[in-house]
mmCIF file of C-alpha atoms in Angstrom:
data_model
loop_
_atom_site.group_PDB
_atom_site.id
_atom_site.type_symbol
_atom_site.label_atom_id
_atom_site.label_comp_id
_atom_site.label_asym_id
_atom_site.label_seq_id
_atom_site.Cartn_x
_atom_site.Cartn_y
_atom_site.Cartn_z
ATOM 1 C CA MET A 1 30.656 -204.849 73.754
ATOM 2 C CA THR A 2 29.050 -203.676 70.519
ATOM 3 C CA LEU A 3 31.485 -203.022 67.699
ATOM 4 C CA GLY A 4 32.167 -199.371 66.984
ATOM 5 C CA PRO A 5 30.791 -198.249 63.609
ATOM 6 C CA LEU A 6 32.935 -198.257 60.475
ATOM 7 C CA ILE A 7 32.433 -195.270 58.165
ATOM 8 C CA ILE A 8 33.925 -195.324 54.666
ATOM 9 C CA VAL A 9 34.370 -191.927 53.004
ATOM 10 C CA SER A 10 35.339 -191.860 49.359
ATOM 11 C CA GLY A 11 35.338 -189.416 46.465
ATOM 12 C CA PRO A 12 37.694 -187.906 43.903
ATOM 13 C CA ALA A 13 40.794 -185.962 44.880
ATOM 14 C CA GLY A 14 39.653 -182.447 45.742
ATOM 15 C CA SER A 15 36.193 -183.480 46.961
ATOM 16 C CA GLY A 16 36.934 -182.404 50.537
ATOM 17 C CA LYS A 17 37.376 -185.785 52.230
ATOM 18 C CA SER A 18 40.206 -184.754 54.550
ATOM 19 C CA THR A 19 38.516 -181.541 55.678
ATOM 20 C CA LEU A 20 35.167 -183.189 56.379
ATOM 21 C CA ILE A 21 36.800 -186.031 58.281
ATOM 22 C CA ARG A 22 38.720 -183.528 60.449
ATOM 23 C CA ARG A 23 35.444 -181.768 61.218
ATOM 24 C CA ALA A 24 33.818 -185.057 62.239
ATOM 25 C CA LEU A 25 36.747 -186.020 64.468
ATOM 26 C CA GLY A 26 36.424 -182.668 66.213
ATOM 27 C CA VAL A 27 32.746 -183.298 66.911
ATOM 28 C CA PHE A 28 32.975 -186.890 68.173
ATOM 29 C CA GLY A 29 36.273 -186.678 70.026
ATOM 30 C CA PRO A 30 37.577 -189.991 71.424
ATOM 31 C CA ARG A 31 34.467 -191.880 70.242
ATOM 32 C CA LEU A 32 35.761 -191.701 66.651
ATOM 33 C CA ARG A 33 39.228 -192.187 65.162
ATOM 34 C CA HIS A 34 40.659 -191.766 61.685
ATOM 35 C CA SER A 35 42.297 -194.894 60.319
ATOM 36 C CA VAL A 36 45.768 -194.001 59.041
ATOM 37 C CA SER A 37 46.395 -195.574 55.645
ATOM 38 C CA ALA A 38 49.710 -196.879 54.393
ATOM 39 C CA THR A 39 51.034 -195.633 51.052
ATOM 40 C CA THR A 40 54.065 -195.874 48.815
ATOM 41 C CA ARG A 41 53.756 -192.290 47.577
ATOM 42 C CA ALA A 42 56.130 -189.608 48.801
ATOM 43 C CA PRO A 43 54.936 -187.260 51.569
ATOM 44 C CA ARG A 44 53.604 -183.856 50.536
ATOM 45 C CA PRO A 45 54.949 -180.764 52.312
ATOM 46 C CA GLY A 46 53.750 -180.739 55.930
ATOM 47 C CA GLU A 47 52.671 -184.389 56.013
ATOM 48 C CA VAL A 48 53.886 -186.420 58.988
ATOM 49 C CA ASP A 49 54.575 -190.159 58.905
ATOM 50 C CA GLY A 50 52.132 -192.007 61.143
ATOM 51 C CA THR A 51 49.761 -189.047 61.318
ATOM 52 C CA HIS A 52 48.693 -188.328 57.754
ATOM 53 C CA TYR A 53 49.841 -191.669 56.317
ATOM 54 C CA HIS A 54 52.231 -194.478 57.064
ATOM 55 C CA PHE A 55 54.793 -193.781 54.337
ATOM 56 C CA TRP A 56 56.175 -197.200 53.438
ATOM 57 C CA THR A 57 58.619 -198.418 50.828
ATOM 58 C CA ARG A 58 57.151 -200.514 48.041
ATOM 59 C CA GLU A 59 59.013 -203.525 49.421
ATOM 60 C CA ARG A 60 57.452 -203.150 52.862
ATOM 61 C CA PHE A 61 54.005 -202.606 51.371
ATOM 62 C CA GLU A 62 54.242 -205.690 49.162
ATOM 63 C CA SER A 63 55.425 -207.771 52.126
ATOM 64 C CA ALA A 64 52.365 -206.613 54.087
ATOM 65 C CA ILE A 65 50.114 -207.674 51.209
ATOM 66 C CA GLU A 66 51.657 -211.154 51.217
ATOM 67 C CA ALA A 67 51.261 -211.384 55.005
ATOM 68 C CA GLY A 68 47.540 -210.472 54.840
ATOM 69 C CA GLU A 69 48.024 -207.333 56.925
ATOM 70 C CA PHE A 70 45.543 -205.192 54.973
ATOM 71 C CA LEU A 71 41.762 -204.956 55.163
ATOM 72 C CA GLU A 72 42.004 -203.466 51.677
ATOM 73 C CA TRP A 73 44.635 -202.169 49.318
ATOM 74 C CA ALA A 74 44.712 -200.701 45.833
ATOM 75 C CA ARG A 75 46.915 -199.152 43.180
ATOM 76 C CA VAL A 76 45.742 -195.543 42.817
ATOM 77 C CA HIS A 77 46.257 -193.222 39.833
ATOM 78 C CA GLU A 78 48.033 -196.209 38.222
ATOM 79 C CA VAL A 79 51.148 -195.344 40.234
ATOM 80 C CA ASP A 80 51.023 -195.562 44.032
ATOM 81 C CA LEU A 81 49.848 -198.259 46.433
ATOM 82 C CA TYR A 82 47.471 -197.419 49.288
ATOM 83 C CA GLY A 83 46.036 -199.716 51.945
ATOM 84 C CA THR A 84 44.291 -199.970 55.304
ATOM 85 C CA PRO A 85 46.273 -201.982 57.896
ATOM 86 C CA ARG A 86 44.031 -204.282 59.918
ATOM 87 C CA ASP A 87 45.532 -203.026 63.189
ATOM 88 C CA GLU A 88 44.268 -199.511 62.389
ATOM 89 C CA VAL A 89 40.660 -200.700 62.563
ATOM 90 C CA GLY A 90 39.844 -203.969 64.359
ATOM 91 C CA PRO A 91 41.280 -203.324 67.850
ATOM 92 C CA PHE A 92 39.493 -199.968 68.106
ATOM 93 C CA ARG A 93 36.107 -201.184 66.876
ATOM 94 C CA ALA A 94 36.322 -204.024 69.393
ATOM 95 C CA ARG A 95 36.419 -201.361 72.147
ATOM 96 C CA GLY A 96 33.327 -199.622 70.765
ATOM 97 C CA ILE A 97 35.277 -196.823 69.081
ATOM 98 C CA GLY A 98 34.055 -195.731 65.654
ATOM 99 C CA VAL A 99 36.572 -195.744 62.812
ATOM 100 C CA ILE A 100 36.362 -193.475 59.758
ATOM 101 C CA LEU A 101 38.367 -194.238 56.632
ATOM 102 C CA ASP A 102 39.340 -192.157 53.611
ATOM 103 C CA VAL A 103 39.734 -194.639 50.740
ATOM 104 C CA ASP A 104 39.349 -194.720 46.965
ATOM 105 C CA VAL A 105 36.522 -196.590 45.233
ATOM 106 C CA GLN A 106 38.632 -199.751 44.856
ATOM 107 C CA GLY A 107 39.352 -199.840 48.572
ATOM 108 C CA ALA A 108 35.728 -199.104 49.416
ATOM 109 C CA GLU A 109 34.605 -202.052 47.304
ATOM 110 C CA GLN A 110 36.961 -204.391 49.171
ATOM 111 C CA LEU A 111 35.911 -203.017 52.565
ATOM 112 C CA ARG A 112 32.233 -203.556 51.813
ATOM 113 C CA ARG A 113 33.081 -207.234 51.273
ATOM 114 C CA THR A 114 35.369 -207.685 54.292
ATOM 115 C CA CYS A 115 33.309 -205.474 56.634
ATOM 116 C CA PRO A 116 29.659 -205.811 55.506
ATOM 117 C CA ASP A 117 28.430 -203.722 58.441
ATOM 118 C CA ALA A 118 30.348 -200.666 57.180
ATOM 119 C CA VAL A 119 28.475 -197.564 56.010
ATOM 120 C CA SER A 120 29.872 -195.989 52.838
ATOM 121 C CA VAL A 121 29.640 -192.337 51.770
ATOM 122 C CA PHE A 122 30.664 -190.905 48.397
ATOM 123 C CA LEU A 123 31.422 -187.180 48.207
ATOM 124 C CA VAL A 124 30.440 -185.205 45.123
ATOM 125 C CA THR A 125 31.010 -181.537 44.309
ATOM 126 C CA PRO A 126 29.706 -179.254 41.568
ATOM 127 C CA GLU A 127 31.178 -179.879 38.113
ATOM 128 C CA GLY A 128 34.635 -178.367 37.729
ATOM 129 C CA ALA A 129 35.262 -178.045 41.460
ATOM 130 C CA TYR A 130 37.597 -181.038 41.645
ATOM 131 C CA GLU A 131 40.183 -179.605 39.263
ATOM 132 C CA ALA A 132 39.896 -176.118 40.783
ATOM 133 C CA ARG A 133 40.559 -177.476 44.285
ATOM 134 C CA LEU A 134 43.518 -179.539 43.095
ATOM 135 C CA ARG A 135 45.059 -176.458 41.494
ATOM 136 C CA ALA A 136 44.398 -174.384 44.615
ATOM 137 C CA ARG A 137 46.425 -176.850 46.708
ATOM 138 C CA GLY A 138 49.571 -175.904 44.818
ATOM 139 C CA THR A 139 51.088 -179.320 45.605
ATOM 140 C CA GLU A 140 50.414 -181.151 42.325
ATOM 141 C CA THR A 141 52.265 -181.086 39.010
ATOM 142 C CA GLU A 142 50.276 -180.513 35.828
ATOM 143 C CA GLU A 143 50.696 -184.187 34.962
ATOM 144 C CA ALA A 144 49.428 -185.248 38.398
ATOM 145 C CA ILE A 145 46.391 -182.967 38.091
ATOM 146 C CA ARG A 146 45.487 -184.434 34.693
ATOM 147 C CA ARG A 147 45.870 -187.953 36.087
ATOM 148 C CA ARG A 148 43.695 -187.195 39.113
ATOM 149 C CA VAL A 149 40.977 -185.554 37.005
ATOM 150 C CA GLN A 150 40.873 -188.652 34.791
ATOM 151 C CA THR A 151 40.658 -190.851 37.900
ATOM 152 C CA ALA A 152 37.802 -188.660 39.181
ATOM 153 C CA ARG A 153 35.757 -189.394 36.073
ATOM 154 C CA VAL A 154 36.145 -193.123 36.663
ATOM 155 C CA GLU A 155 35.276 -192.800 40.355
ATOM 156 C CA LEU A 156 32.182 -190.661 39.737
ATOM 157 C CA ALA A 157 30.777 -193.410 37.532
ATOM 158 C CA ARG A 158 30.771 -195.683 40.606
ATOM 159 C CA ALA A 159 29.055 -193.313 43.054
ATOM 160 C CA ASN A 160 25.864 -195.398 43.067
ATOM 161 C CA GLU A 161 27.732 -198.307 44.657
ATOM 162 C CA PHE A 162 27.834 -196.402 47.964
ATOM 163 C CA ASP A 163 25.166 -196.286 50.686
ATOM 164 C CA TYR A 164 25.054 -192.476 50.612
ATOM 165 C CA ARG A 165 26.045 -189.659 48.283
ATOM 166 C CA LEU A 166 26.915 -186.404 50.037
ATOM 167 C CA LEU A 167 26.963 -183.152 48.059
ATOM 168 C CA ASN A 168 29.852 -180.961 49.207
ATOM 169 C CA ASP A 169 29.121 -177.552 47.708
ATOM 170 C CA ASP A 170 29.088 -175.921 51.158
ATOM 171 C CA MET A 171 31.673 -177.231 53.632
ATOM 172 C CA ASP A 172 29.776 -176.310 56.817
ATOM 173 C CA ARG A 173 26.552 -177.903 55.644
ATOM 174 C CA ALA A 174 28.313 -181.008 54.295
ATOM 175 C CA ALA A 175 30.197 -181.426 57.593
ATOM 176 C CA ALA A 176 26.958 -181.193 59.568
ATOM 177 C CA GLU A 177 25.325 -183.788 57.340
ATOM 178 C CA LEU A 178 28.272 -186.179 57.600
ATOM 179 C CA CYS A 179 28.251 -185.816 61.395
ATOM 180 C CA GLU A 180 24.519 -186.540 61.511
ATOM 181 C CA LEU A 181 25.046 -189.673 59.443
ATOM 182 C CA ILE A 182 27.829 -190.821 61.787
ATOM 183 C CA ARG A 183 25.691 -190.024 64.832
ATOM 184 C CA ARG A 184 23.017 -192.368 63.477
ATOM 185 C CA GLN A 185 25.563 -195.189 63.365
ATOM 186 C CA PHE A 186 26.252 -194.744 67.089
ATOM 187 C CA ASP A 187 22.543 -194.202 67.821
ATOM 188 C CA PRO A 188 20.360 -195.822 65.107
ATOM 189 C CA VAL A 189 17.138 -194.370 66.542
ATOM 190 C CA SER A 190 18.288 -190.752 66.104
ATOM 191 C CA THR A 191 16.573 -188.453 63.625
ATOM 192 C CA GLU A 192 17.307 -188.671 59.888
ATOM 193 C CA GLY A 193 19.745 -186.079 58.545
ATOM 194 C CA GLY A 194 19.555 -183.573 55.694
ATOM 195 C CA GLN A 195 18.041 -184.395 52.343
ATOM 196 C CA ARG A 196 21.239 -183.495 50.457
ATOM 197 C CA CYS A 197 22.905 -186.605 51.898
ATOM 198 C CA SER A 198 20.955 -188.990 49.681
ATOM 199 C CA ARG A 199 20.719 -192.701 50.230
ATOM 200 C CA ASN A 200 21.225 -194.805 47.117
#
C-alpha cells in the first residue's frame, strides 16, 4: 500500500495553525489524522491530555528522547519541550492514512530530514496579526506574549525553508487553499491550488 502523505504545518504562535488543521480534518475525515504532539508545558484551560497534546513530565519526555521514540523534538520559546512520537505517524501512514503535524521550525527541519517525502507549509499573516491574536486568546501572560513575538521573528526568517508559504489573512480562503494542497498529496494529478499558497 502507498504511504499516506505527511503534511507539516508550521508558523508563529497566532498564525492560525490549529484552526486551519481542524478545517482540513473536517474536510478529509478518516483519510487524514492530526498527529498529537507530546509536550512538557502545562495544559491551557480546556485542553485535554491525549487530544490536544500528550502532557508529559520532563522526566518522561527526556526518557523518550533517550529511547529514540521521537521523529522530532525541540525546545520551544527557550522553556518547554515538544516532540512528535513515532507511533503517532508511522503506523497510520503505513495504512495509507495522511498525517498532518503542527510543529515549530526546529521540528519541521528535523522532519524534512527523517521524512524526506513530507510536504511542508509555513503560515504567514499580515504584520501585527500575530501579537493581536495572542492577546485575543486571553490565555497568555504579558511575558509569554513577548517571548512568543520574539520567537515569531526568528521563525519568519526561516519561512523560505518550507515547500509552501500560505498567507492566512482570510481564514476561509486559507483553509480552502490548505485543503487543495493536501488533496494534491493524495491525488498528485489534481489541479493546482490558489496563487496565494506560493511554492518556494
